[in-house]
Coordinates of C-alpha atoms and ligand atoms in Angstrom, one line a residue:
X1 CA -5.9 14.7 29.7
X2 CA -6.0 10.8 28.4
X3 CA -2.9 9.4 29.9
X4 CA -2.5 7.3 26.4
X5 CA 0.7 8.1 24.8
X6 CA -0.2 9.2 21.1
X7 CA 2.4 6.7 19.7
X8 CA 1.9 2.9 20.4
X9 CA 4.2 0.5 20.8
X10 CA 2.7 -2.5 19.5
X11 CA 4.3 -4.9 21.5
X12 CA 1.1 -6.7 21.8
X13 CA 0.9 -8.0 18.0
X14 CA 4.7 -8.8 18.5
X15 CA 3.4 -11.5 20.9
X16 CA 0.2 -12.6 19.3
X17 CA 2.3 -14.7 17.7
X18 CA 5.5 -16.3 16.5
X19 CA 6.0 -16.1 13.4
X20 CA 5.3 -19.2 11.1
X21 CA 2.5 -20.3 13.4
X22 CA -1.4 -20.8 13.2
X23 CA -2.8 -17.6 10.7
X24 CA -4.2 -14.9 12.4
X25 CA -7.5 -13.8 10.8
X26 CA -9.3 -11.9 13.0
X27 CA -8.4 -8.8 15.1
X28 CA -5.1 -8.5 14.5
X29 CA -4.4 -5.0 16.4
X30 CA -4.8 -5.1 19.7
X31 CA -6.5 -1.8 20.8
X32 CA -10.4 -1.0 19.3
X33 CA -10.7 2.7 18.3
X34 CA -12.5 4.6 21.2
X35 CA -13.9 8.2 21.8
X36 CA -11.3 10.4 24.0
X37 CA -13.6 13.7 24.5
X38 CA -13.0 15.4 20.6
X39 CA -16.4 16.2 20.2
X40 CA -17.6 18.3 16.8
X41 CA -20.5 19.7 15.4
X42 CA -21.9 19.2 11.9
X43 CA -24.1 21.1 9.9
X44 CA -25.4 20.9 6.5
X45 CA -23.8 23.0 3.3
X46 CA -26.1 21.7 0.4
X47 CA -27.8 18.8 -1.2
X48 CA -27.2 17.7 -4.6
X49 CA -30.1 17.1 -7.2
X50 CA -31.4 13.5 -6.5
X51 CA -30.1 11.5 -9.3
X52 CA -32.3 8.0 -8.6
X53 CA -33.2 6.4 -11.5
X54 CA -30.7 8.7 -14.0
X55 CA -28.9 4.8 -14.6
X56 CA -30.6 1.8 -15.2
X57 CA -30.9 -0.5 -12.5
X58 CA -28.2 -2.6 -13.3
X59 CA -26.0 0.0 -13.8
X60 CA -26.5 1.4 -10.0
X61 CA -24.6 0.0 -7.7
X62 CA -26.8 1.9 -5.2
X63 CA -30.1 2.6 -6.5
X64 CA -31.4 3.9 -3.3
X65 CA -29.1 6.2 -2.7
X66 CA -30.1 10.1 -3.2
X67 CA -26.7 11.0 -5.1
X68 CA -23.2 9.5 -5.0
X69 CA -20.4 11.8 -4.2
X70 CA -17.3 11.1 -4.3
X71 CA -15.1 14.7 -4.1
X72 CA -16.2 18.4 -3.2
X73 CA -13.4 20.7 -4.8
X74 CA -13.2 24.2 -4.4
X75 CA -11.4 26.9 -7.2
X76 CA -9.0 29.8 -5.3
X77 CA -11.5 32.0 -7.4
X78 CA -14.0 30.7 -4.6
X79 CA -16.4 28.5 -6.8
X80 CA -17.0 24.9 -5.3
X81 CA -17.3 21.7 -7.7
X82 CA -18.8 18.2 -7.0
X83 CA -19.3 15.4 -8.7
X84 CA -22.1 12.5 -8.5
X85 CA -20.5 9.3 -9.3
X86 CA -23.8 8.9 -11.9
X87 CA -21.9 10.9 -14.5
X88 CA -22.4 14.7 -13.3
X89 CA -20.1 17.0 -12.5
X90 CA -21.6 20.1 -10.6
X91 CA -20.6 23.7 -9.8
X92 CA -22.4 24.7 -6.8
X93 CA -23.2 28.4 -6.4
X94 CA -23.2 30.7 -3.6
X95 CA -26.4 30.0 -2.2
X96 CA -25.3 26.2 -2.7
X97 CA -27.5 25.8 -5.2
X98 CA -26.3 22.8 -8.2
X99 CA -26.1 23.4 -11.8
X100 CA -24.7 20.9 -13.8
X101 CA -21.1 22.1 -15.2
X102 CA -19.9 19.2 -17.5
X103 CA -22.1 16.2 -18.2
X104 CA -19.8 13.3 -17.7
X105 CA -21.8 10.3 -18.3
X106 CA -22.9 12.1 -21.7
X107 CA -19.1 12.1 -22.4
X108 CA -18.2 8.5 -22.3
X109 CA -21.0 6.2 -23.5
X110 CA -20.0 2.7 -22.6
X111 CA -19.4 4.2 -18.6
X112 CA -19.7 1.5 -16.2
X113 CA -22.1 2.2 -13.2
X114 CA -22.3 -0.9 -11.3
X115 CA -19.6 -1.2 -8.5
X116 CA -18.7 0.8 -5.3
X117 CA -15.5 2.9 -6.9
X118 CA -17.4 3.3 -10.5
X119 CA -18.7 5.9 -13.3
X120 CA -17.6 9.2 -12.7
X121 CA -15.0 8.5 -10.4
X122 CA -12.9 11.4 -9.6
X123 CA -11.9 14.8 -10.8
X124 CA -9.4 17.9 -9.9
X125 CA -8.1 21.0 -11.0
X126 CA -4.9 22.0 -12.5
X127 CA -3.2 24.0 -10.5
X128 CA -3.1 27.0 -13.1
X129 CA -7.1 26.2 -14.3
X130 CA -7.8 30.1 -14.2
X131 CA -5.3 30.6 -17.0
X132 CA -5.1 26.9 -18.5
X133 CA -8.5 25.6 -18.2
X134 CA -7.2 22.2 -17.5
X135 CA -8.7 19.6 -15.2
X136 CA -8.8 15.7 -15.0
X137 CA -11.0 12.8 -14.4
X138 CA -11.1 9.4 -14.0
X139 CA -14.3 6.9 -15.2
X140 CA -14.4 3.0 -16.3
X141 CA -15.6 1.4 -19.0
X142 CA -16.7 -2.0 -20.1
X143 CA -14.0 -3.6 -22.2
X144 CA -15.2 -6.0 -24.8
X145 CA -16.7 -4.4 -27.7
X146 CA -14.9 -1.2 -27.1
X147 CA -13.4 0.3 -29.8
X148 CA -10.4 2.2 -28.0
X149 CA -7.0 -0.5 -27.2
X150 CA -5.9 0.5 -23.7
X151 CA -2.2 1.5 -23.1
X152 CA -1.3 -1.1 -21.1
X153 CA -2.7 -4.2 -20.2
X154 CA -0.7 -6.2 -17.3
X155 CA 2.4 -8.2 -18.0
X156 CA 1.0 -11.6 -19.6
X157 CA -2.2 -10.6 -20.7
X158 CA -3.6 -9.9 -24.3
X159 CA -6.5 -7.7 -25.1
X160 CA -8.6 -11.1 -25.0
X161 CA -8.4 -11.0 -21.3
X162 CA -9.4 -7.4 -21.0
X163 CA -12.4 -6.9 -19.2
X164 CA -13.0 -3.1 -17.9
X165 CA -10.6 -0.2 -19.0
X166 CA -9.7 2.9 -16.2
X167 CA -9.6 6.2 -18.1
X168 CA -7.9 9.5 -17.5
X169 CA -9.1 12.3 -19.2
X170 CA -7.6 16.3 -19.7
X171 CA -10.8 18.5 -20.3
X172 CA -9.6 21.8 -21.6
X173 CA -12.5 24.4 -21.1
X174 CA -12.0 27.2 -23.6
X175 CA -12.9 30.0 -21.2
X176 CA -12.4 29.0 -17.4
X177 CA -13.9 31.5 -15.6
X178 CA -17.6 30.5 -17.5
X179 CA -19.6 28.2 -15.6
X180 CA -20.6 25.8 -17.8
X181 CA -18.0 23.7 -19.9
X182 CA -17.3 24.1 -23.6
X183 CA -14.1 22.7 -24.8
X184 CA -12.3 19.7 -25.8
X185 CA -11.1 16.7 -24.0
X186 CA -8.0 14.2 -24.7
X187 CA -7.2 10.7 -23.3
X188 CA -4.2 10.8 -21.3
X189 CA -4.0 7.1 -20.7
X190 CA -6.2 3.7 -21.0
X191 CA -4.9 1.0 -18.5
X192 CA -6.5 -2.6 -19.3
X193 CA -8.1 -4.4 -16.1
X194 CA -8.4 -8.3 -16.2
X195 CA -10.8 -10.0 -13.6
X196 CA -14.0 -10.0 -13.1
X197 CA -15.9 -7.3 -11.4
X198 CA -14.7 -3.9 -12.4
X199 CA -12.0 -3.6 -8.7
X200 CA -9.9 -0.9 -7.2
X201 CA -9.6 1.4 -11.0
X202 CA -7.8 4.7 -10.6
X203 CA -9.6 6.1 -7.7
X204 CA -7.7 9.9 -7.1
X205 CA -6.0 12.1 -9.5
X206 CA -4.5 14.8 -7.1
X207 CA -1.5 17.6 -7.8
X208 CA 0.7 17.9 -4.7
X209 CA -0.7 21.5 -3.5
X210 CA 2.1 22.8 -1.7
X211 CA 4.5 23.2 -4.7
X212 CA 4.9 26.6 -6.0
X213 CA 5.5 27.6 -9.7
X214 CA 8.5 27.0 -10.7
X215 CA 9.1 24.1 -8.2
X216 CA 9.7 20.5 -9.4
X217 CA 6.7 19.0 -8.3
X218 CA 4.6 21.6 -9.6
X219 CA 2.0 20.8 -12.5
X220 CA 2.6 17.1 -11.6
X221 CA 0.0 15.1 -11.3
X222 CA -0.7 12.0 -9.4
X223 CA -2.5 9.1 -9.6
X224 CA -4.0 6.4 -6.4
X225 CA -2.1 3.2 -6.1
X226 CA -4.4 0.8 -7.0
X227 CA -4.1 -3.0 -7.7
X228 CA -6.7 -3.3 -10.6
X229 CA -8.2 -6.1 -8.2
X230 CA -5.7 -8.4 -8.8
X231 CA -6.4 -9.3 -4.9
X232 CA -10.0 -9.8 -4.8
X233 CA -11.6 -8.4 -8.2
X234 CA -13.0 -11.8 -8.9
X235 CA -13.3 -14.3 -11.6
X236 CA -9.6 -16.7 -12.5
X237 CA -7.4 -14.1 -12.8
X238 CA -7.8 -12.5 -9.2
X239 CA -5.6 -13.5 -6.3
X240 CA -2.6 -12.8 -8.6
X241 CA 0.6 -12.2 -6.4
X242 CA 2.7 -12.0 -8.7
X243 CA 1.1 -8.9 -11.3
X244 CA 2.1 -7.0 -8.0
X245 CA 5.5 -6.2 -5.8
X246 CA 7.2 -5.1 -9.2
X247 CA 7.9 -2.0 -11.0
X248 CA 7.5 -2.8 -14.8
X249 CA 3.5 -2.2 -14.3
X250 CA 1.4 0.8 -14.0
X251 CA -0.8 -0.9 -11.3
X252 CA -0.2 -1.1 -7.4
X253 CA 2.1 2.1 -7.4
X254 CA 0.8 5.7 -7.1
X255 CA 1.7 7.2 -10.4
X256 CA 3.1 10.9 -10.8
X257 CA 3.0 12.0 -14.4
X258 CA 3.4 15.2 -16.3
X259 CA 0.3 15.9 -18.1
X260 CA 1.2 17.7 -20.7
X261 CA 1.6 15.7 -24.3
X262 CA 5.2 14.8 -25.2
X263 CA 4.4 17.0 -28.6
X264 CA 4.1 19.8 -26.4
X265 CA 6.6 19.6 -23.3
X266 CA 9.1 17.7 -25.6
X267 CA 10.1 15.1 -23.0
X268 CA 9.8 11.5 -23.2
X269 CA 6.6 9.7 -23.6
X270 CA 4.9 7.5 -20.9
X271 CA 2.2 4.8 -21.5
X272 CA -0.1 7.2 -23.0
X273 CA -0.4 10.9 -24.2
X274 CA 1.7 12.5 -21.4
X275 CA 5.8 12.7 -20.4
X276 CA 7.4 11.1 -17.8
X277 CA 8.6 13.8 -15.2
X278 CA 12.5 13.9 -15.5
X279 CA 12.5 13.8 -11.7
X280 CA 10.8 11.2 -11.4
X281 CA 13.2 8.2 -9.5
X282 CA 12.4 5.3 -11.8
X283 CA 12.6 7.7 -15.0
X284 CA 16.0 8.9 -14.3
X285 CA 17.3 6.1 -13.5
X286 CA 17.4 4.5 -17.2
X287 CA 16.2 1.3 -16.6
X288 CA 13.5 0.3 -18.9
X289 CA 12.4 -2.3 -16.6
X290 CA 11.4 0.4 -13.9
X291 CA 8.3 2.2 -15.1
X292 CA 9.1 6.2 -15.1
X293 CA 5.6 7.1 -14.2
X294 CA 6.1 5.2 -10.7
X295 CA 6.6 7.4 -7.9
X296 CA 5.7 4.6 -4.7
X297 CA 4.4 1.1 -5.2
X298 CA 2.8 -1.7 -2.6
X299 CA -0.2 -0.7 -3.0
X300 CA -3.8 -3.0 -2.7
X301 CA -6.7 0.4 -2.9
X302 CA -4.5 3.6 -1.9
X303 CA -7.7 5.4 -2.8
X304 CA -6.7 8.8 -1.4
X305 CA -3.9 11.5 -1.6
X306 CA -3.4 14.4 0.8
X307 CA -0.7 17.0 1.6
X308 CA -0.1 18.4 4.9
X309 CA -0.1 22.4 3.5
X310 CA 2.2 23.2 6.9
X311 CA 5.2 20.8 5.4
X312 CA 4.1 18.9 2.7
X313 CA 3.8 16.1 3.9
X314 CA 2.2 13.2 1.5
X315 CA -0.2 10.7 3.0
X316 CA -2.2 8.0 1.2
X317 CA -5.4 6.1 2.6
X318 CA -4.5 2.1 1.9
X319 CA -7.9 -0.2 2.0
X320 CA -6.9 -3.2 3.3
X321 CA -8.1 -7.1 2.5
X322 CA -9.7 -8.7 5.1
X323 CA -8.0 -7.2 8.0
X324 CA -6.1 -3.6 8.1
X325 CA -7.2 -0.5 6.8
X326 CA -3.7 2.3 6.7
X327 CA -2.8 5.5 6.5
X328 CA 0.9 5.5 5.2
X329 CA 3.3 8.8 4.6
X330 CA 4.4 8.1 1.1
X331 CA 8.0 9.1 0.1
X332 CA 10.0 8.4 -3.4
X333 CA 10.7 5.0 -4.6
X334 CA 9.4 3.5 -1.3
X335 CA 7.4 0.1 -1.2
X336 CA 4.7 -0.3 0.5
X337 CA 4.2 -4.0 0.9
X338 CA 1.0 -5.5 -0.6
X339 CA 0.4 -8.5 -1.3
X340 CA 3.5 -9.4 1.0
X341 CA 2.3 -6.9 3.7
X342 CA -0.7 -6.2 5.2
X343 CA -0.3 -3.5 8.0
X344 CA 2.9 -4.9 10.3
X345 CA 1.9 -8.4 8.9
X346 CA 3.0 -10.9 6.2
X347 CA 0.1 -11.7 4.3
X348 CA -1.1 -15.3 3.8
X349 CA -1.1 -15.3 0.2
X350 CA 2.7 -15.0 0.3
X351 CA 2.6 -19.0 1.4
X352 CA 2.4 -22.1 -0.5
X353 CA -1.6 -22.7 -0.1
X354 CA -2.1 -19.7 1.8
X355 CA -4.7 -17.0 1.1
X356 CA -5.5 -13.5 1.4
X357 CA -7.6 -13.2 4.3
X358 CA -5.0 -14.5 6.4
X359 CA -2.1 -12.6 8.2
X360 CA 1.7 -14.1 10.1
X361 CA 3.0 -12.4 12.4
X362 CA 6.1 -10.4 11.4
X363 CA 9.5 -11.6 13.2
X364 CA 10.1 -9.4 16.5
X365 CA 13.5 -8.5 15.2
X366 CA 11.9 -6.6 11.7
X367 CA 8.9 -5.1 14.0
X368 CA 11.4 -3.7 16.7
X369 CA 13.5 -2.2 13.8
X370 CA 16.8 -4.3 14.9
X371 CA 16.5 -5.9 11.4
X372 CA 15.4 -4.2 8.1
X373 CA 13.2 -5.5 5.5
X374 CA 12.4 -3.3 1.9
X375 CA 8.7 -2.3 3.1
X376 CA 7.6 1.0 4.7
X377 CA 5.1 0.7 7.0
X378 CA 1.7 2.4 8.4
X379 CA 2.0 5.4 10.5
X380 CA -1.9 4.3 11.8
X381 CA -3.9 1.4 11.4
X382 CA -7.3 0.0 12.3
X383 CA -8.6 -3.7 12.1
X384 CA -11.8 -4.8 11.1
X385 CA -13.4 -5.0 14.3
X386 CA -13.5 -1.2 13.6
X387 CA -14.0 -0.7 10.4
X388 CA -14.0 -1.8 6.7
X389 CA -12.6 0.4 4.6
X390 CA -10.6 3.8 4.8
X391 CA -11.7 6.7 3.8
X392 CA -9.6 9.9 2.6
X393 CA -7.9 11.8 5.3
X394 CA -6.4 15.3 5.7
X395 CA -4.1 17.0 8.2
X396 CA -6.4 19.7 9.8
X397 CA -5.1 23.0 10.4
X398 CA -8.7 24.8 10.3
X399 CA -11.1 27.0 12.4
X400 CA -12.2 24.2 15.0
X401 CA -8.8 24.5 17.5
X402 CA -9.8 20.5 19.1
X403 CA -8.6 19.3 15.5
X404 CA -5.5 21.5 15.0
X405 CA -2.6 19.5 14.6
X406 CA -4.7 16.0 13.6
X407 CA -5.3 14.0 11.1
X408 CA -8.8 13.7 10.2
X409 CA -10.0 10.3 8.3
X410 CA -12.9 7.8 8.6
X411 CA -14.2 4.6 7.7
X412 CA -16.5 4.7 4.3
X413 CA -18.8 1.7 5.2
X414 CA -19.7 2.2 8.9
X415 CA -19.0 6.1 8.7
X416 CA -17.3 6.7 11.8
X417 CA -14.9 9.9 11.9
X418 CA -11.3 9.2 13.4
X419 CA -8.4 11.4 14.4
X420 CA -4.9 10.7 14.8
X421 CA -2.2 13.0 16.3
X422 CA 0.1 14.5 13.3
X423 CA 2.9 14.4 15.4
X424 CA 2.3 11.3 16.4
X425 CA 2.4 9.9 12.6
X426 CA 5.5 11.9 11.3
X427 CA 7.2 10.4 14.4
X428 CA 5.7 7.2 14.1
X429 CA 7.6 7.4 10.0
X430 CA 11.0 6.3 11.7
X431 CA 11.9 2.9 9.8
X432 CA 10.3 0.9 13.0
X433 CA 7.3 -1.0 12.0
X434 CA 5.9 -1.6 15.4
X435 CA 5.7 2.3 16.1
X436 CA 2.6 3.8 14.9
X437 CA 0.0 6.4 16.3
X438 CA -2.8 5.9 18.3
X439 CA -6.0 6.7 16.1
X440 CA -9.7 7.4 18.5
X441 CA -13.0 8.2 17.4
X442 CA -14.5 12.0 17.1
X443 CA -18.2 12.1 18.5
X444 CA -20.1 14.0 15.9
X445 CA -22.9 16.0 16.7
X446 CA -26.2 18.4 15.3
X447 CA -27.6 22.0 17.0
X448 CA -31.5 22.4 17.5
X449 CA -33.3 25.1 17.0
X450 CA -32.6 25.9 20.4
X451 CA -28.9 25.4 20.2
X452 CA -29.1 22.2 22.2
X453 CA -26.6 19.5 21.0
X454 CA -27.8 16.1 20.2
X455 CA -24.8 13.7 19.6
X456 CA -25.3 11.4 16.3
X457 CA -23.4 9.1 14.3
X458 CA -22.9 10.1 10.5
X459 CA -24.9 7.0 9.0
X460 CA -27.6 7.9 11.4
X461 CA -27.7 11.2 9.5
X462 CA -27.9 9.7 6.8
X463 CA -30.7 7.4 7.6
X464 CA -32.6 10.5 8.5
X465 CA -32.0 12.2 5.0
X466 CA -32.7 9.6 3.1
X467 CA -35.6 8.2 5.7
X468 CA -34.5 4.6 5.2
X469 CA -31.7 2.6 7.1
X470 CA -28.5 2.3 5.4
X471 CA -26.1 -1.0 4.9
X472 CA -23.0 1.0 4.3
X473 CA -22.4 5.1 4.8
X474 CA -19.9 5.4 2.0
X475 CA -18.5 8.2 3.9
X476 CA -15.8 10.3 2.0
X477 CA -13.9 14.0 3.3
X478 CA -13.0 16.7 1.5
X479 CA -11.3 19.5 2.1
X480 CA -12.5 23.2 1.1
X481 CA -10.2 26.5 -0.1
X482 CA -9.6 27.3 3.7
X483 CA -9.1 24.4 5.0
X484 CA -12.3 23.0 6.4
X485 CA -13.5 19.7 5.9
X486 CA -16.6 18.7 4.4
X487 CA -18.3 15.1 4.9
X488 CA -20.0 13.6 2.0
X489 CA -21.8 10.1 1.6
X490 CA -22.3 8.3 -2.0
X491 CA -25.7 7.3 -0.4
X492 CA -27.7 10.7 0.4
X493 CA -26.1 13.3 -1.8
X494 CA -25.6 15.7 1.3
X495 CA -22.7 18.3 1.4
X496 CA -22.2 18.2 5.1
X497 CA -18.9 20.4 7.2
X498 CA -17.2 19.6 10.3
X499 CA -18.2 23.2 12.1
X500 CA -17.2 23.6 15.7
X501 CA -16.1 22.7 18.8
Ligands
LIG1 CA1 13.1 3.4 -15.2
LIG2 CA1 6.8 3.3 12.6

């Protein structure tokens, strides 16, 4: 076996530098991502209808690309869902053939189509669908010239500022078990965004899957931590620290809501048309100044939710600026750290004249845990000398026994599959920013006829599918009824699933 311990010590980024020297803007972890011998096949499930040309050109941020998934969900009665980011939300039967189950983009006109996290965004399940026919998404619309006010717009801004809207939606199909949606919808809440380019909206709506009926957490549902782009979403209000690291705002902080209307559950009224969850921290605390619907904040693009089923562990998949990309175990009433953090460094922007792109080292005294500070830190981490941009991660407990007892994640743009050891991370969640586990790459590869391996890359398979190269692989993971994980890409609209050893 590798003699490298699972947990790092990061001594190294201790000494890169003192801190209140020179910026640090390259590099800042010391050890690149490498293969360590987890090698695993991948196969392909289904394709989706190719979708190119269904938007206008200017309303595709990808034109080329095939279809653009963004999550593969599957129903306990066995049926499997997936949605194109184009406005379609598919079931997929058992020959993995694609009908189209609700058509989102029909749903909300003024959609807008033209950014990486965009349109149809996202969807799940309530947990009780089969009796309740509930399930949720998320798309974003243009602002000016819509007729609907949002529910919030950030603390000193007017509508005049508003520029795109993020949306959450309850569809309520009348009769769950048909496959094809008739019902009725209603808008749960309407957040205002203010800078430019349409950046980081709602990207995950998720309900924590290991609570039982009955439990607290149960029928709760939770929202990505995302900062609106108030980091890097363009135009004069981005690069805005100071819309962020507070709690009187529904952006930056992973919300956890209770869908149901105040008019039907009888509790008190969030933003919009749903109650704040009487557990929540910052709802029973009574402080009007601390938003009830937060349940962890610090966040810059915490893009994805996942739940170890073994313990329940909660993890969320942080994008990063210019330099670290994080996977962080989220608890309560916790802050995460961005724009004052980025990874185990203070972030530039924190500095008179400083900017985003640049990181300080942390004092050696806050990364050795002799001296708290009031951020939690990564569990595992990766510069961008590795990668760009996170993807969604789960802890694997599946069929393929080299992944047992790992954490399975990626990076979406250059669409390499990583692994870190779970142990590793829920030991590495100890209060002590410099400890944090090691992450290597997982060498991915294809049978032949023949049953020969060939070893590939995933944006070479994607190349192939779509017979053109790629700029980005816009990688994403999902994870299926029993616990198998499936690799999609927004670029070639394949359903592809991590097979064997
Ligand atoms: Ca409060
Ligand atoms: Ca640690």
């Amino acid at each position: 076996m590798s003699a490298t311990p699972s947990l790092l010590v990061l001594a190294a980024a201790a000494a890169l530098a003192v801190q209140g020297a020179a910026p640090i803007v390259s590099a800042p972890t010391p050890a690149p991502v490498v293969k360590r011998g987890l090698m695993v096949g991948v196969r392909d499930v289904a394709r989706l209808p190719d979708t190119r040309g269904l938007r206008p050109l200017d309303q595709d941020v990808s034109p080329a690309g095939w279809a653009r998934i963004n999550y593969v969900r599957d129903l306990p009665d066995g049926r499997r869902f997936v949605n194109d980011s184009r406005g379609r939300l598919y079931l997929l039967d058992r020959g993995n053939q694609a009908t189209v189950y609700a058509d989102v983009a029909a749903a909300f006109p003024l959609s807008v189509y033209n950014r990486l996290e965009s349109g149809f965004i996202a969807f799940t399940f309530h947990p009780d669908f089969a009796r309740n026919g509930l399930f949720y998404t998320i798309h974003a619309e243009r602002g000016p010239g819509n007729p609907t006010t949002p529910n919030f717009i950030p603390p000193g801004f007017t509508n005049a500022d508003v520029t795109y809207h993020d949306i959450i939606t309850e569809w309520h199909a009348t009769n769950p078990a048909a496959n094809t949606f008739e019902g009725t919808r209603r808008e749960l809440l309407r957040i205002a965004q203010v800078v430019e380019n349409l950046t980081h909206p709602f990207g995950d709506l998720e309900f924590n899957p290991t609570a039982k009926p009955g439990a607290p957490d149960y029928g709760l549902l939770y929202t990505s931590g995302s900062d609106t782009g108030f980091s890097n979403g363009g135009g004069k209000n981005a690069g805005r620290p100071d819309q962020v690291q507070r709690l009187d705002t529904l952006l930056g902080a992973i919300l956890r809501i209770d869908p149901r209307s105040p008019s039907a559950s009888g509790g008190q009224k969030g933003h919009g048309d749903y109650t704040l969850p009487a557990v929540n921290k910052f709802a029973a605390d009574n402080d009007p100044r601390t938003f009830g619907e937060i349940y962890a904040y610090g966040f810059r693009n915490a893009h994805r939710l996942s739940w170890d089923l073994t313990d329940g562990t909660m993890f969320a998949s942080d994008i990063g600026m210019n330099n670290i990309e994080e996977i962080n175990i989220v608890h309560e009433g916790r802050n995460y750290g961005w724009m004052k953090r980025e990874g185990l460094f203070e972030n530039g922007i924190t500095r008179p004249g400083g900017r985003l792109d640049q990181l300080f080292a942390l004092p050696a005294e806050i990364l050795d845990g002799r001296k708290k500070d009031e951020f939690t830190y990564p569990v595992a981490m990766y510069d961008h000398t590795q990668g760009q941009a996170i993807t969604g991660g789960f802890a694997y407990h599946g069929r393929i026994p080299a992944l047992r007892g790992k954490f399975i994640f990626g990076d979406i743009v250059r669409g390499r599959v990583f692994a870190a050891d779970l142990a590793a991370m829920k030991k590495a969640d100890d209060g002590i920013p410099q400890t944090v586990a090691a992450v290597e790459e997982v060498q991915l590869y294809t049978r032949g006829a023949g049953g020969a391996r060939t070893y590939v890359t995933f944006r070479e398979l994607i190349e192939a599918a779509n017979g053109a190269t790629a700029t980005r692989a816009d990688l994403q993971i999902s994870r299926t009824l029993d616990g198998e994980l499936l690799l999609t890409s927004r670029q070639d609209g394949w359903i592809r699933m991590l097979a064997e050893e």
